[in-house]
GROMACS .gro file of C-alpha atoms in nm:
model
  241
    1MET     CA    1  -0.557  -0.233   2.676
    2ILE     CA    2  -0.749  -0.157   2.367
    3LYS     CA    3  -1.061  -0.381   2.314
    4HIS     CA    4  -1.132  -0.521   1.973
    5SER     CA    5  -1.391  -0.731   1.801
    6LEU     CA    6  -1.404  -0.915   1.478
    7ASP     CA    7  -1.586  -0.613   1.335
    8HIS     CA    8  -1.242  -0.438   1.346
    9LEU     CA    9  -1.110  -0.685   1.094
   10CYS     CA   10  -1.223  -0.761   0.739
   11VAL     CA   11  -1.128  -1.131   0.715
   12VAL     CA   12  -1.124  -1.247   0.351
   13TYR     CA   13  -0.998  -1.596   0.428
   14GLN     CA   14  -0.877  -1.805   0.723
   15ASP     CA   15  -0.762  -2.152   0.793
   16GLU     CA   16  -0.521  -2.317   1.047
   17ALA     CA   17  -0.220  -2.167   0.883
   18ILE     CA   18  -0.295  -1.818   0.738
   19LEU     CA   19  -0.538  -1.522   0.744
   20ALA     CA   20  -0.611  -1.293   0.455
   21ILE     CA   21  -0.715  -0.946   0.577
   22ASN     CA   22  -0.839  -0.638   0.392
   23LYS     CA   23  -0.654  -0.366   0.582
   24PRO     CA   24  -0.830  -0.032   0.602
   25ALA     CA   25  -0.653   0.292   0.518
   26GLY     CA   26  -0.524   0.483   0.820
   27LEU     CA   27  -0.436   0.175   1.030
   28LEU     CA   28  -0.070   0.110   1.111
   29CYS     CA   29   0.046  -0.250   1.058
   30HIS     CA   30   0.243  -0.262   1.382
   31PRO     CA   31   0.370  -0.030   1.661
   32VAL     CA   32   0.613   0.241   1.554
   33GLY     CA   33   0.833   0.439   1.795
   34HIS     CA   34   0.640   0.545   2.101
   35TYR     CA   35   0.307   0.453   1.939
   36GLN     CA   36   0.175   0.132   2.101
   37GLY     CA   37  -0.200   0.186   2.037
   38ASP     CA   38  -0.436   0.037   1.778
   39THR     CA   39  -0.259  -0.147   1.496
   40LEU     CA   40  -0.340  -0.435   1.257
   41LEU     CA   41  -0.108  -0.664   1.457
   42ALA     CA   42  -0.283  -0.578   1.779
   43ARG     CA   43  -0.624  -0.649   1.628
   44VAL     CA   44  -0.517  -0.982   1.479
   45GLN     CA   45  -0.341  -1.093   1.796
   46TYR     CA   46  -0.635  -0.996   2.015
   47TYR     CA   47  -0.881  -1.209   1.816
   48PHE     CA   48  -0.653  -1.491   1.679
   49GLY     CA   49  -0.389  -1.523   1.951
   50LYS     CA   50  -0.034  -1.395   2.016
   51ASP     CA   51   0.126  -1.645   1.787
   52ALA     CA   52  -0.004  -1.454   1.477
   53ARG     CA   53   0.268  -1.273   1.278
   54LEU     CA   54   0.285  -1.024   1.005
   55VAL     CA   55   0.497  -1.134   0.720
   56HIS     CA   56   0.471  -0.815   0.511
   57ARG     CA   57   0.332  -0.469   0.555
   58LEU     CA   58   0.133  -0.189   0.385
   59ASP     CA   59   0.188   0.184   0.454
   60GLN     CA   60  -0.048   0.336   0.700
   61GLY     CA   61  -0.242   0.520   0.433
   62THR     CA   62  -0.255   0.221   0.201
   63SER     CA   63  -0.550  -0.018   0.209
   64GLY     CA   64  -0.579  -0.369   0.083
   65ILE     CA   65  -0.501  -0.740   0.111
   66MET     CA   66  -0.254  -0.869   0.356
   67ILE     CA   67  -0.142  -1.220   0.453
   68ILE     CA   68  -0.103  -1.309   0.821
   69ALA     CA   69   0.078  -1.619   0.951
   70ARG     CA   70  -0.097  -1.799   1.233
   71ASN     CA   71   0.232  -1.905   1.393
   72MET     CA   72   0.612  -1.874   1.354
   73LEU     CA   73   0.655  -2.183   1.141
   74VAL     CA   74   0.411  -2.058   0.881
   75ALA     CA   75   0.576  -1.711   0.905
   76GLN     CA   76   0.917  -1.860   0.818
   77ILE     CA   77   0.765  -2.041   0.514
   78LEU     CA   78   0.599  -1.727   0.393
   79TYR     CA   79   0.916  -1.516   0.444
   80GLU     CA   80   1.094  -1.757   0.209
   81GLN     CA   81   0.825  -1.723  -0.054
   82PHE     CA   82   0.856  -1.338  -0.032
   83SER     CA   83   1.239  -1.345  -0.048
   84SER     CA   84   1.224  -1.581  -0.350
   85ARG     CA   85   0.959  -1.365  -0.514
   86LYS     CA   86   0.705  -1.650  -0.531
   87ILE     CA   87   0.442  -1.421  -0.389
   88GLN     CA   88   0.291  -1.183  -0.645
   89LYS     CA   89   0.100  -0.866  -0.556
   90GLU     CA   90  -0.117  -0.638  -0.759
   91TYR     CA   91  -0.220  -0.283  -0.674
   92ILE     CA   92  -0.453  -0.018  -0.815
   93ALA     CA   93  -0.365   0.349  -0.784
   94LEU     CA   94  -0.554   0.670  -0.829
   95VAL     CA   95  -0.311   0.943  -0.944
   96TYR     CA   96  -0.336   1.322  -1.010
   97GLY     CA   97  -0.365   1.423  -1.368
   98ARG     CA   98  -0.404   1.270  -1.706
   99PHE     CA   99  -0.152   0.977  -1.712
  100PRO     CA  100   0.010   0.981  -2.061
  101TYR     CA  101   0.133   0.622  -2.079
  102GLU     CA  102  -0.055   0.311  -2.169
  103GLU     CA  103   0.190   0.081  -1.995
  104GLY     CA  104   0.557   0.046  -1.893
  105MET     CA  105   0.806  -0.004  -1.621
  106VAL     CA  106   0.981   0.223  -1.369
  107ASN     CA  107   1.340   0.110  -1.295
  108LEU     CA  108   1.460   0.342  -1.025
  109PRO     CA  109   1.691   0.215  -0.745
  110LEU     CA  110   1.591   0.337  -0.396
  111ALA     CA  111   1.771   0.419  -0.074
  112SER     CA  112   1.667   0.539   0.268
  113GLU     CA  113   1.671   0.911   0.343
  114LYS     CA  114   1.696   1.029   0.706
  115SER     CA  115   1.442   1.271   0.829
  116GLN     CA  116   1.578   1.609   0.921
  117GLU     CA  117   1.361   1.602   1.241
  118SER     CA  118   1.486   1.265   1.372
  119MET     CA  119   1.715   0.980   1.299
  120ILE     CA  120   1.433   0.754   1.199
  121LYS     CA  121   1.452   0.678   0.824
  122ILE     CA  122   1.101   0.740   0.713
  123LYS     CA  123   1.155   0.844   0.347
  124MET     CA  124   1.304   0.685   0.041
  125LYS     CA  125   1.475   0.852  -0.249
  126GLY     CA  126   1.599   0.762  -0.593
  127ASP     CA  127   1.965   0.671  -0.570
  128PRO     CA  128   2.172   0.506  -0.846
  129HIS     CA  129   2.364   0.327  -0.570
  130GLY     CA  130   2.040   0.212  -0.402
  131LEU     CA  131   1.861  -0.125  -0.399
  132PRO     CA  132   1.717  -0.239  -0.737
  133SER     CA  133   1.349  -0.136  -0.755
  134LEU     CA  134   1.116  -0.223  -1.049
  135THR     CA  135   0.744  -0.152  -1.086
  136THR     CA  136   0.532  -0.234  -1.392
  137TYR     CA  137   0.223  -0.031  -1.464
  138LYS     CA  138  -0.069  -0.034  -1.698
  139LEU     CA  139  -0.334   0.234  -1.750
  140ILE     CA  140  -0.691   0.125  -1.673
  141LYS     CA  141  -0.873   0.458  -1.741
  142ARG     CA  142  -0.815   0.821  -1.719
  143SER     CA  143  -0.984   1.163  -1.730
  144ASP     CA  144  -0.837   1.518  -1.740
  145SER     CA  145  -0.810   1.526  -1.359
  146TYR     CA  146  -0.734   1.166  -1.247
  147SER     CA  147  -0.610   0.833  -1.377
  148LEU     CA  148  -0.653   0.483  -1.253
  149LEU     CA  149  -0.359   0.246  -1.291
  150LYS     CA  150  -0.281  -0.121  -1.229
  151LEU     CA  151   0.062  -0.193  -1.090
  152HIS     CA  152   0.285  -0.489  -1.013
  153PRO     CA  153   0.591  -0.432  -0.788
  154GLU     CA  154   0.862  -0.664  -0.909
  155THR     CA  155   1.062  -0.578  -0.584
  156GLY     CA  156   0.933  -0.484  -0.244
  157ARG     CA  157   1.110  -0.163  -0.128
  158LYS     CA  158   0.952   0.074   0.122
  159HIS     CA  159   0.722   0.328  -0.047
  160GLN     CA  160   0.825   0.184  -0.386
  161ILE     CA  161   0.505   0.232  -0.584
  162ARG     CA  162   0.453   0.576  -0.437
  163ILE     CA  163   0.791   0.718  -0.517
  164HIS     CA  164   0.801   0.542  -0.858
  165LEU     CA  165   0.472   0.714  -0.962
  166ALA     CA  166   0.587   1.041  -0.819
  167SER     CA  167   0.906   1.006  -1.025
  168LEU     CA  168   0.690   1.002  -1.337
  169GLY     CA  169   0.519   1.318  -1.227
  170TYR     CA  170   0.193   1.148  -1.121
  171PRO     CA  171   0.184   1.098  -0.746
  172VAL     CA  172  -0.101   0.897  -0.582
  173LEU     CA  173  -0.392   1.089  -0.438
  174ASN     CA  174  -0.319   1.239  -0.094
  175GLU     CA  175   0.051   1.160  -0.121
  176PRO     CA  176   0.218   1.347   0.168
  177LEU     CA  177   0.582   1.278   0.101
  178TYR     CA  178   0.669   1.246  -0.268
  179GLN     CA  179   0.544   1.548  -0.463
  180HIS     CA  180   0.625   1.913  -0.515
  181GLU     CA  181   0.700   2.041  -0.160
  182GLY     CA  182   0.417   2.251  -0.021
  183LEU     CA  183   0.213   2.286  -0.331
  184PRO     CA  184  -0.102   2.094  -0.227
  185PHE     CA  185  -0.096   2.275   0.117
  186LEU     CA  186  -0.033   2.631  -0.013
  187TRP     CA  187  -0.262   2.616  -0.324
  188GLU     CA  188  -0.571   2.761  -0.146
  189TYR     CA  189  -0.365   3.027   0.036
  190TYR     CA  190  -0.217   3.164  -0.290
  191PHE     CA  191  -0.496   3.103  -0.539
  192SER     CA  192  -0.810   3.153  -0.310
  193ARG     CA  193  -0.984   2.850  -0.462
  194LYS     CA  194  -1.022   2.484  -0.375
  195SER     CA  195  -0.706   2.279  -0.418
  196PRO     CA  196  -0.727   2.020  -0.703
  197TRP     CA  197  -0.530   1.793  -0.460
  198GLN     CA  198  -0.816   1.770  -0.219
  199THR     CA  199  -1.024   1.452  -0.251
  200PRO     CA  200  -1.292   1.275  -0.044
  201ILE     CA  201  -1.062   0.971  -0.010
  202LYS     CA  202  -0.936   0.940   0.341
  203GLY     CA  203  -0.619   0.750   0.275
  204LEU     CA  204  -0.374   0.725  -0.001
  205GLY     CA  205  -0.491   0.656  -0.353
  206LEU     CA  206  -0.318   0.320  -0.339
  207HIS     CA  207  -0.491  -0.011  -0.277
  208ALA     CA  208  -0.341  -0.367  -0.268
  209CYS     CA  209  -0.615  -0.546  -0.455
  210GLN     CA  210  -0.466  -0.902  -0.505
  211ILE     CA  211  -0.211  -1.134  -0.371
  212ASP     CA  212  -0.106  -1.476  -0.512
  213LEU     CA  213   0.088  -1.729  -0.302
  214GLN     CA  214   0.137  -2.087  -0.236
  215HIS     CA  215  -0.028  -2.241   0.067
  216PRO     CA  216   0.249  -2.312   0.323
  217PHE     CA  217   0.128  -2.665   0.390
  218SER     CA  218  -0.079  -2.797   0.099
  219LYS     CA  219   0.134  -2.608  -0.153
  220ASP     CA  220  -0.179  -2.522  -0.352
  221GLY     CA  221  -0.187  -2.194  -0.535
  222LEU     CA  222  -0.401  -1.932  -0.361
  223SER     CA  223  -0.524  -1.594  -0.494
  224PHE     CA  224  -0.702  -1.342  -0.269
  225ARG     CA  225  -0.865  -1.020  -0.374
  226ALA     CA  226  -0.982  -0.721  -0.168
  227LYS     CA  227  -1.224  -0.451  -0.271
  228PRO     CA  228  -1.104  -0.094  -0.254
  229PRO     CA  229  -1.247   0.137   0.024
  230GLU     CA  230  -1.602   0.264  -0.016
  231ASP     CA  231  -1.478   0.622  -0.047
  232TRP     CA  232  -1.314   0.528  -0.387
  233ALA     CA  233  -1.663   0.469  -0.530
  234ASN     CA  234  -1.709   0.830  -0.658
  235PHE     CA  235  -1.389   0.808  -0.850
  236LEU     CA  236  -1.432   0.462  -0.986
  237ASP     CA  237  -1.793   0.538  -1.097
  238GLN     CA  238  -1.732   0.868  -1.263
  239ALA     CA  239  -1.708   0.914  -1.640
  240TRP     CA  240  -1.372   0.831  -1.786
  241ASP     CA  241  -1.237   0.836  -2.140
   0.00000   0.00000   0.00000
């Protein structure tokens, strides 16, 4: 059994009903396949008890704010808020290149795509017959090499923001799935110089910075924010236009 301590959790808020956690990049939300090791769920349940439930997820490489239900009743209430779109989320993203748009919306339906290596559906793809998927975006700042965006997913599909940004030609930093196949990995081999896709950021250039919801019992409006990882600092502090 993996031992944890509260140092393994960045708790933004807690009460008798919910927890707000700033998930680090690189940590799985819950066990996947044969992997039963360290996960956000394991850490939360170790410290706060086995009744704690995840009511949404972030990709392993994505950092940011997550809401945890302290028991099944709270989880059911929060599931309803998610399904009725009463919970709003805001992300920031670092993307490759000089993003040309000030603001806009990506309307690209998404469907699951089976991996060629296994039957597990790990990727998504644009599909006119897929599930409706909408993401609004706004440029915060940009340089010739990178751009910083603010995004609001109007729907909650798997990998939605990542594939929507890639569909515009501007994948998030360290994107492993949705970009020109092989290019970031073969660049140094063919051109004998450092790849522009290499960054000091450990995870994806995607961070869930804010979540707004209604408290499951008091019905008060709540808003929680989470700072991006420390390794974003060099990008956020550099000179921009």
